[in-house]
PDB file of C-alpha atoms in Angstrom:
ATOM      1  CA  UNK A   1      -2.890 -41.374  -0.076  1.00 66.00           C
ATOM      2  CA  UNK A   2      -5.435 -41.069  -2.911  1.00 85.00           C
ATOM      3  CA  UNK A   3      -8.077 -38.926  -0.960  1.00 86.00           C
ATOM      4  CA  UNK A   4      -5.261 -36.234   0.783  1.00 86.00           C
ATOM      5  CA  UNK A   5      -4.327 -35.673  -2.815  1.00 90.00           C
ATOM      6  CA  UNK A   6      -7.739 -35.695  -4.061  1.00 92.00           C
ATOM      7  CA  UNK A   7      -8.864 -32.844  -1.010  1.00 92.00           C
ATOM      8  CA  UNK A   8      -5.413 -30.733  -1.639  1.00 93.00           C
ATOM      9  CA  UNK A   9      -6.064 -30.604  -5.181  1.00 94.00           C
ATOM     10  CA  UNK A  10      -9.934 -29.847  -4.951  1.00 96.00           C
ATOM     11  CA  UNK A  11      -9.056 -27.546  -2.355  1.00 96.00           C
ATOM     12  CA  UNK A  12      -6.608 -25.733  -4.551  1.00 94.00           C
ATOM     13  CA  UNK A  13      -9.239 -25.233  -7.480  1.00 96.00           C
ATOM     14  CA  UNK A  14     -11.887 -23.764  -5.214  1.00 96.00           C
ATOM     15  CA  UNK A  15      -8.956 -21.670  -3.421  1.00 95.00           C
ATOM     16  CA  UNK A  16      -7.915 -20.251  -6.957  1.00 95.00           C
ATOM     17  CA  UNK A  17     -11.978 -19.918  -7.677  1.00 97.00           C
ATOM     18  CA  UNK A  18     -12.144 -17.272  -4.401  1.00 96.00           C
ATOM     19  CA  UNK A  19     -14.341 -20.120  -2.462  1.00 97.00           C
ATOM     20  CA  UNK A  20     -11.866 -19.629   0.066  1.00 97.00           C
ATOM     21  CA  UNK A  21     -14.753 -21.605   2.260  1.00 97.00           C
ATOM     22  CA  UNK A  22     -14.707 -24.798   0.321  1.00 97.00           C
ATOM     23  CA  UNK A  23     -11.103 -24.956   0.167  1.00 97.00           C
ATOM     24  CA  UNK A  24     -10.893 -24.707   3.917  1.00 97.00           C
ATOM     25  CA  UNK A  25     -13.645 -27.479   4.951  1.00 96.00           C
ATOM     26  CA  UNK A  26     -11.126 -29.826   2.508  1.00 95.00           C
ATOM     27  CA  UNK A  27      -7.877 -28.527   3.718  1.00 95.00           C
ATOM     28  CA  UNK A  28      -9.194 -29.655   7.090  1.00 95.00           C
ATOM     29  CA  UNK A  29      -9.965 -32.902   5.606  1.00 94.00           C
ATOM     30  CA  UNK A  30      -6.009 -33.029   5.265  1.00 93.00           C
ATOM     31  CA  UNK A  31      -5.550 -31.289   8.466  1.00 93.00           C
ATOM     32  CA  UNK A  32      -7.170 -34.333  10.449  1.00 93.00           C
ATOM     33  CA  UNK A  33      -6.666 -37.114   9.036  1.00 92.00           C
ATOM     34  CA  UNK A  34      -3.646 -37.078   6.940  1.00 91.00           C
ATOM     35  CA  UNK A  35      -1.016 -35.320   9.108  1.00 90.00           C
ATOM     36  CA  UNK A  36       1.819 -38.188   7.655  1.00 90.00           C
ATOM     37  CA  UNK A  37       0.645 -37.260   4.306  1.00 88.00           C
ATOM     38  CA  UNK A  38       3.478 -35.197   1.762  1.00 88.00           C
ATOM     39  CA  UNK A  39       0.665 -32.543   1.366  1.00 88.00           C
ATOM     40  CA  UNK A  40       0.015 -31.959   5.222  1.00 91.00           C
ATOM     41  CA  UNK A  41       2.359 -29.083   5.086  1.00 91.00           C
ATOM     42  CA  UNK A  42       1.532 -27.237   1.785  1.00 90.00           C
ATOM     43  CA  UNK A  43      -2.260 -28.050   3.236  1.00 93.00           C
ATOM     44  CA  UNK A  44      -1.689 -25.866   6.461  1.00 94.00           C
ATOM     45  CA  UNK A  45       0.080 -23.331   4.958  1.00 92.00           C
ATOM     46  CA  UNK A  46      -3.091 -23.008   2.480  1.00 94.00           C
ATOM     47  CA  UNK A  47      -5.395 -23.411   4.750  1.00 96.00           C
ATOM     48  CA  UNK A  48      -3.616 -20.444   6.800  1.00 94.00           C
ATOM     49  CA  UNK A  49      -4.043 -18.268   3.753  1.00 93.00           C
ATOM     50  CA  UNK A  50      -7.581 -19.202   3.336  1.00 96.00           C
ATOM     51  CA  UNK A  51      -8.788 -18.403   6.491  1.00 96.00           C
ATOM     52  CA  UNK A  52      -6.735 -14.785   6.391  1.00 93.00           C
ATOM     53  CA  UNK A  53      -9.188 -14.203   3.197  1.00 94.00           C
ATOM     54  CA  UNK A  54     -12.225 -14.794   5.181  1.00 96.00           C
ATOM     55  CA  UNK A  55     -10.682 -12.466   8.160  1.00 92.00           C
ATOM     56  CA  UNK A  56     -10.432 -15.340  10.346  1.00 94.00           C
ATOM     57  CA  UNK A  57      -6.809 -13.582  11.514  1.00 90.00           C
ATOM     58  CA  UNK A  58      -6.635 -15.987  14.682  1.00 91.00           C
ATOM     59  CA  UNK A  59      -7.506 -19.457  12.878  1.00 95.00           C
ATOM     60  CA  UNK A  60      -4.982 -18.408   9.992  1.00 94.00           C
ATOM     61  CA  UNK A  61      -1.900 -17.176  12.989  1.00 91.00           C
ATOM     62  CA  UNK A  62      -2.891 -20.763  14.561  1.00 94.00           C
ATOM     63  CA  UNK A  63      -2.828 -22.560  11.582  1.00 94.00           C
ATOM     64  CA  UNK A  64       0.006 -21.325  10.178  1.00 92.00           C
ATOM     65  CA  UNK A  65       2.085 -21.207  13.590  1.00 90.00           C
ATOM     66  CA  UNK A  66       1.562 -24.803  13.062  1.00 92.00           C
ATOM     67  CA  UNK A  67       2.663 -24.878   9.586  1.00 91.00           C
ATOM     68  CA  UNK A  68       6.441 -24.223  10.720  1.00 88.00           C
ATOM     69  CA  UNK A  69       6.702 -27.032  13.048  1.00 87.00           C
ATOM     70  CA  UNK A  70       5.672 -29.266   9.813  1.00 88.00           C
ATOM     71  CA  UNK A  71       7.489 -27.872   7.345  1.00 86.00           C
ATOM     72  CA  UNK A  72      10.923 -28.883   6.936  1.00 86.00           C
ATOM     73  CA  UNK A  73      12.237 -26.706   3.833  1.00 85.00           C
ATOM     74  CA  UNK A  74      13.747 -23.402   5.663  1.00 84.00           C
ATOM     75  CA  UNK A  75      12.883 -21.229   2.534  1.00 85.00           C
ATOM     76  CA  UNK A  76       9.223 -22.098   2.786  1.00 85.00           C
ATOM     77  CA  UNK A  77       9.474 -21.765   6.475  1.00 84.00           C
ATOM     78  CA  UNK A  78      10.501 -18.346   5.665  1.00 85.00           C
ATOM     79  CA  UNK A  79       8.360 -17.066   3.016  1.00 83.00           C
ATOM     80  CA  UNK A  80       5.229 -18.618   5.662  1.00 85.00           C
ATOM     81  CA  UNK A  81       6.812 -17.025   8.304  1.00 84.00           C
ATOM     82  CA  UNK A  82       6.644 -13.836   6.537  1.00 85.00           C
ATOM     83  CA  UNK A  83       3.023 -13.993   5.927  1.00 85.00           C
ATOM     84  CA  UNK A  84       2.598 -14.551   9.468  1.00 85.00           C
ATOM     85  CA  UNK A  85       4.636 -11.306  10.601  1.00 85.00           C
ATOM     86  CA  UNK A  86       2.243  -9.379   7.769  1.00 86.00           C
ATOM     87  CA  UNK A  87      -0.883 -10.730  10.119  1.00 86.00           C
ATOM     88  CA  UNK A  88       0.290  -9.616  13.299  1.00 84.00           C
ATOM     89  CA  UNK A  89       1.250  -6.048  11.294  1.00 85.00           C
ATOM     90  CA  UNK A  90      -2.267  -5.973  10.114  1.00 85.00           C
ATOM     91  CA  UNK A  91      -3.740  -7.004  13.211  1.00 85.00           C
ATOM     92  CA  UNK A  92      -1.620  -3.732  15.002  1.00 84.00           C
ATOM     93  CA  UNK A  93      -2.746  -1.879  12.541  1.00 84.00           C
ATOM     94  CA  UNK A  94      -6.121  -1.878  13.176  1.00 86.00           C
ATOM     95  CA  UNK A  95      -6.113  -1.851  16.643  1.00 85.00           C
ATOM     96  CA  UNK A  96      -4.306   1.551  16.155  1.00 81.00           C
ATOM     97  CA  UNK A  97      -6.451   2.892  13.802  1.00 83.00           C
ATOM     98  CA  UNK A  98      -9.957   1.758  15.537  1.00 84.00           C
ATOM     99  CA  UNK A  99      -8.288   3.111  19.083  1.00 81.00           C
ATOM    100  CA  UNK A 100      -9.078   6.903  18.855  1.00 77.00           C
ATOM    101  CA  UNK A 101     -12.821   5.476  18.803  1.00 82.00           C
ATOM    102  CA  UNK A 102     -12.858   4.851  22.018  1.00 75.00           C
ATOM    103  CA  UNK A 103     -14.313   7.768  24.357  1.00 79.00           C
ATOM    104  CA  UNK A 104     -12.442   7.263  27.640  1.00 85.00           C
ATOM    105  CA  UNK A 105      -9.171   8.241  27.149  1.00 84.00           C
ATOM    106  CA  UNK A 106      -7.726   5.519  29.478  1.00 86.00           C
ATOM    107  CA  UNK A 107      -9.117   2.885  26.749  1.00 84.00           C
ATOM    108  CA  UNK A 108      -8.310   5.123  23.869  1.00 82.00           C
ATOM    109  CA  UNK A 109      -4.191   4.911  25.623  1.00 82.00           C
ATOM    110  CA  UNK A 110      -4.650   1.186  26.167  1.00 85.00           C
ATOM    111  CA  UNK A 111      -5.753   0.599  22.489  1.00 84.00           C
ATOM    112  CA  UNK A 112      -3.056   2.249  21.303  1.00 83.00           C
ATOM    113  CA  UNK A 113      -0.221   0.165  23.728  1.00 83.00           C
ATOM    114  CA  UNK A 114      -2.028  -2.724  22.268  1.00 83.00           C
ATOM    115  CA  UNK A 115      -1.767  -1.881  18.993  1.00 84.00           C
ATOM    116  CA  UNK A 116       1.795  -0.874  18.707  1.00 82.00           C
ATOM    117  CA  UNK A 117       2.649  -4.206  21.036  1.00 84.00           C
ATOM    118  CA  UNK A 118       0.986  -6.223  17.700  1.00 84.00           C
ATOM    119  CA  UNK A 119       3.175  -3.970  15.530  1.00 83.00           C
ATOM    120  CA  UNK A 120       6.629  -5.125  17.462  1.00 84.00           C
ATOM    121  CA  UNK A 121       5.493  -8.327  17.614  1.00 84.00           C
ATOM    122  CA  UNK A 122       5.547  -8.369  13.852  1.00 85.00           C
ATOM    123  CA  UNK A 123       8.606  -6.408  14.220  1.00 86.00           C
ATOM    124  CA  UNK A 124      10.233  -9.011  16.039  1.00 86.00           C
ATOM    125  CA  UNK A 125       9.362 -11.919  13.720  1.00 85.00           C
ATOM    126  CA  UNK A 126      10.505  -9.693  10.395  1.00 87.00           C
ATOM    127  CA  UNK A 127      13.914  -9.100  11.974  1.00 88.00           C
ATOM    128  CA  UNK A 128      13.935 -12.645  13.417  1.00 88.00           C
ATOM    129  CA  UNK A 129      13.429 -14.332   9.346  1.00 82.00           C
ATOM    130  CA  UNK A 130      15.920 -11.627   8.533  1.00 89.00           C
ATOM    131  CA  UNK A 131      18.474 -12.764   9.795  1.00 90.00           C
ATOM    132  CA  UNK A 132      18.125 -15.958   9.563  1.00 89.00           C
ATOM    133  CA  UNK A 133      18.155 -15.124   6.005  1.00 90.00           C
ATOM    134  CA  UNK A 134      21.466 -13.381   5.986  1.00 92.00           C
ATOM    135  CA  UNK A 135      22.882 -16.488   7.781  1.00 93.00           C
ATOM    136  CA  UNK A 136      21.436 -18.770   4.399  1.00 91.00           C
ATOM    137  CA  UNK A 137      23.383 -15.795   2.413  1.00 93.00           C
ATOM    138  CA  UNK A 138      26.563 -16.585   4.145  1.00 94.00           C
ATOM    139  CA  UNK A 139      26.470 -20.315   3.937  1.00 94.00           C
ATOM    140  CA  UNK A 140      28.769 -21.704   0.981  1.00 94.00           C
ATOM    141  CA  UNK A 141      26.469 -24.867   0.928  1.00 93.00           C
ATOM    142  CA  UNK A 142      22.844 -23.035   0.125  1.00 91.00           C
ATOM    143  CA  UNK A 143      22.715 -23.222  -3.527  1.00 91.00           C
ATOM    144  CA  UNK A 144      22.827 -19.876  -5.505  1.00 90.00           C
ATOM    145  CA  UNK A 145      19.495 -20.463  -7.024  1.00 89.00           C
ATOM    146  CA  UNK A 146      18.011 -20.337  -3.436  1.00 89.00           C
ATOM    147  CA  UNK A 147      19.789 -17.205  -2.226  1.00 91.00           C
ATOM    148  CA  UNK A 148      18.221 -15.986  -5.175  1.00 91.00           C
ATOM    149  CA  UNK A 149      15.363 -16.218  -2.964  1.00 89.00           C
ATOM    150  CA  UNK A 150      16.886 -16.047   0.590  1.00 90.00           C
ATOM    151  CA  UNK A 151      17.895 -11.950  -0.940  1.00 92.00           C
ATOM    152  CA  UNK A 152      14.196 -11.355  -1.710  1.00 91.00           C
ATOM    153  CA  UNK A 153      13.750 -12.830   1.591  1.00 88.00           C
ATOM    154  CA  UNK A 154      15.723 -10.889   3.630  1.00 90.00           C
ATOM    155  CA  UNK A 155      15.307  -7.194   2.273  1.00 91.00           C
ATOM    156  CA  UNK A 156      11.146  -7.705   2.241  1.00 89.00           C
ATOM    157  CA  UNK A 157      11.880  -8.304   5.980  1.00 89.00           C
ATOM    158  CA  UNK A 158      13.555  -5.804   6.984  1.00 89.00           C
ATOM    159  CA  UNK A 159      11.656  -3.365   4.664  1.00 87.00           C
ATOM    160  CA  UNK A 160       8.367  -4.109   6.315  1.00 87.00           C
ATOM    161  CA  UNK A 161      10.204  -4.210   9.626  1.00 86.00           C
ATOM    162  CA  UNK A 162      11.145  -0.425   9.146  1.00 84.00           C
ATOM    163  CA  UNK A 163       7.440  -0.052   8.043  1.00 83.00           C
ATOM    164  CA  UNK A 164       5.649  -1.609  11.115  1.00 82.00           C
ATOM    165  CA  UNK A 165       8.512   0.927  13.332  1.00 79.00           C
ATOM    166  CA  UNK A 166       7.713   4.007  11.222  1.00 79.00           C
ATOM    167  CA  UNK A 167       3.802   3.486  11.108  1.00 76.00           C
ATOM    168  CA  UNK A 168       3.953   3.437  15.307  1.00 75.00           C
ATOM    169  CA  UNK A 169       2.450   6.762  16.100  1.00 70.00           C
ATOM    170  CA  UNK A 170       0.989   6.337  19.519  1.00 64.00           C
ATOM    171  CA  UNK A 171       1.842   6.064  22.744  1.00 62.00           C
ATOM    172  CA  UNK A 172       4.197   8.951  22.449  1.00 70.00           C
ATOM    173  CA  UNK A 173       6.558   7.556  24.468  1.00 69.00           C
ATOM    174  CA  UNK A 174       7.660   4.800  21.479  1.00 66.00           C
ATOM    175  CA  UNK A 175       7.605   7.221  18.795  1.00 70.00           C
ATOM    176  CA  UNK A 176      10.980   8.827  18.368  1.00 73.00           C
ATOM    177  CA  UNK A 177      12.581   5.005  19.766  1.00 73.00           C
ATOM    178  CA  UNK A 178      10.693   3.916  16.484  1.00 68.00           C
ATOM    179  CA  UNK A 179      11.308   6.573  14.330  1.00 70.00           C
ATOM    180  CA  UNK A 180      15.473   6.123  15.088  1.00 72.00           C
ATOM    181  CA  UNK A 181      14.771   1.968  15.191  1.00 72.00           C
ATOM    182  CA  UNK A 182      13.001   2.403  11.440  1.00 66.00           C
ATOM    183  CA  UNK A 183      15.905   4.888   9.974  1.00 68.00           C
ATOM    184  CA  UNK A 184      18.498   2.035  11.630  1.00 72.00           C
ATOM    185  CA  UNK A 185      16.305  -0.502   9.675  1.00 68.00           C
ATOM    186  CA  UNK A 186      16.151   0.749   6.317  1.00 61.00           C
ATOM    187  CA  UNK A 187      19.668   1.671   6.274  1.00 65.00           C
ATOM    188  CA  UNK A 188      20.453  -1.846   6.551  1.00 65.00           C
TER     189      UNK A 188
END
């Protein structure tokens, strides 16, 4: 349709502008009422990214959880997915470095399980794109151009999967699991 191209493509000028605000009020026009439309997906996955540039973390997780189910090219399901597993590693991160702030230890202890849960979490979805990258890599029918891409992929992932494992500091008792699970990682 005429107006879902019109909103994606004024949405994309006020995205590349930093009005990261604009661009989601017309990304949302595309978000409800042009779901059928060939720009619904690229829409959500923008609209993700937008709201992660306002630090609206949970509208851009939602928004771009929903992004996979539309999106049909795997590589682009990737690369989102990706940028997904960076939000839940930023989210952890926080939470572990705001934690000591507390002043009762039993929240300070708590903070810190909830932190390094958002870290595996990320963990899980880096090592989880990872492979499914490798499996891309090992099909004869993925052209080479794309594995190419599926390479760049794959060793981001589990880069920032050893990352997330060798940034986990607290509670003690995942540290050296991490530590060995990051080495393990990185030697891949």
């Amino acid at each position: 349709s005429t107006a879902a191209t019109m909103a994606v493509s004024m949405a994309g000028e006020a995205m590349g502008q930093g009005r990261y605000r604009d661009a989601i009020e017309l990304y949302k026009i595309v978000d409800k009422y042009y779901k059928k439309s060939p720009f619904y997906a690229s829409a959500l996955s923008n609209l993700g990214l937008c709201y992660d540039k306002i630090g609206d973390r949970q509208a851009a997780i939602e928004t771009l959880t929903r992004y996979l189910s539309a999106e049909k090219n795997d590589l682009r399901r990737m690369q989102v997915q990706m940028n997904l597993a960076k939000l839940y590693q930023k989210e952890g991160l926080e939470i572990l470095e705001n934690a000591g702030t507390n002043t009762v230890a039993e929240a300070v202890e708590a903070e810190y399980k909830r932190g390094t849960v958002q870290m595996i979490r990320g963990i899980k979805e880096f090592l989880k794109f990872a492979g499914e990258a490798k499996a891309k890599l090992a099909d004869p029918g993925v052209p080479e151009k794309e594995k190419k891409s599926y390479t760049q992929v794959r060793e981001g992932a589990l880069y920032l999967a050893g990352d997330c494992y060798s940034r986990i500091s607290k509670p003690d008792s995942y540290v050296e699991k991490c530590r060995r699970d990051a080495v393990k990682i990185l030697e891949e």
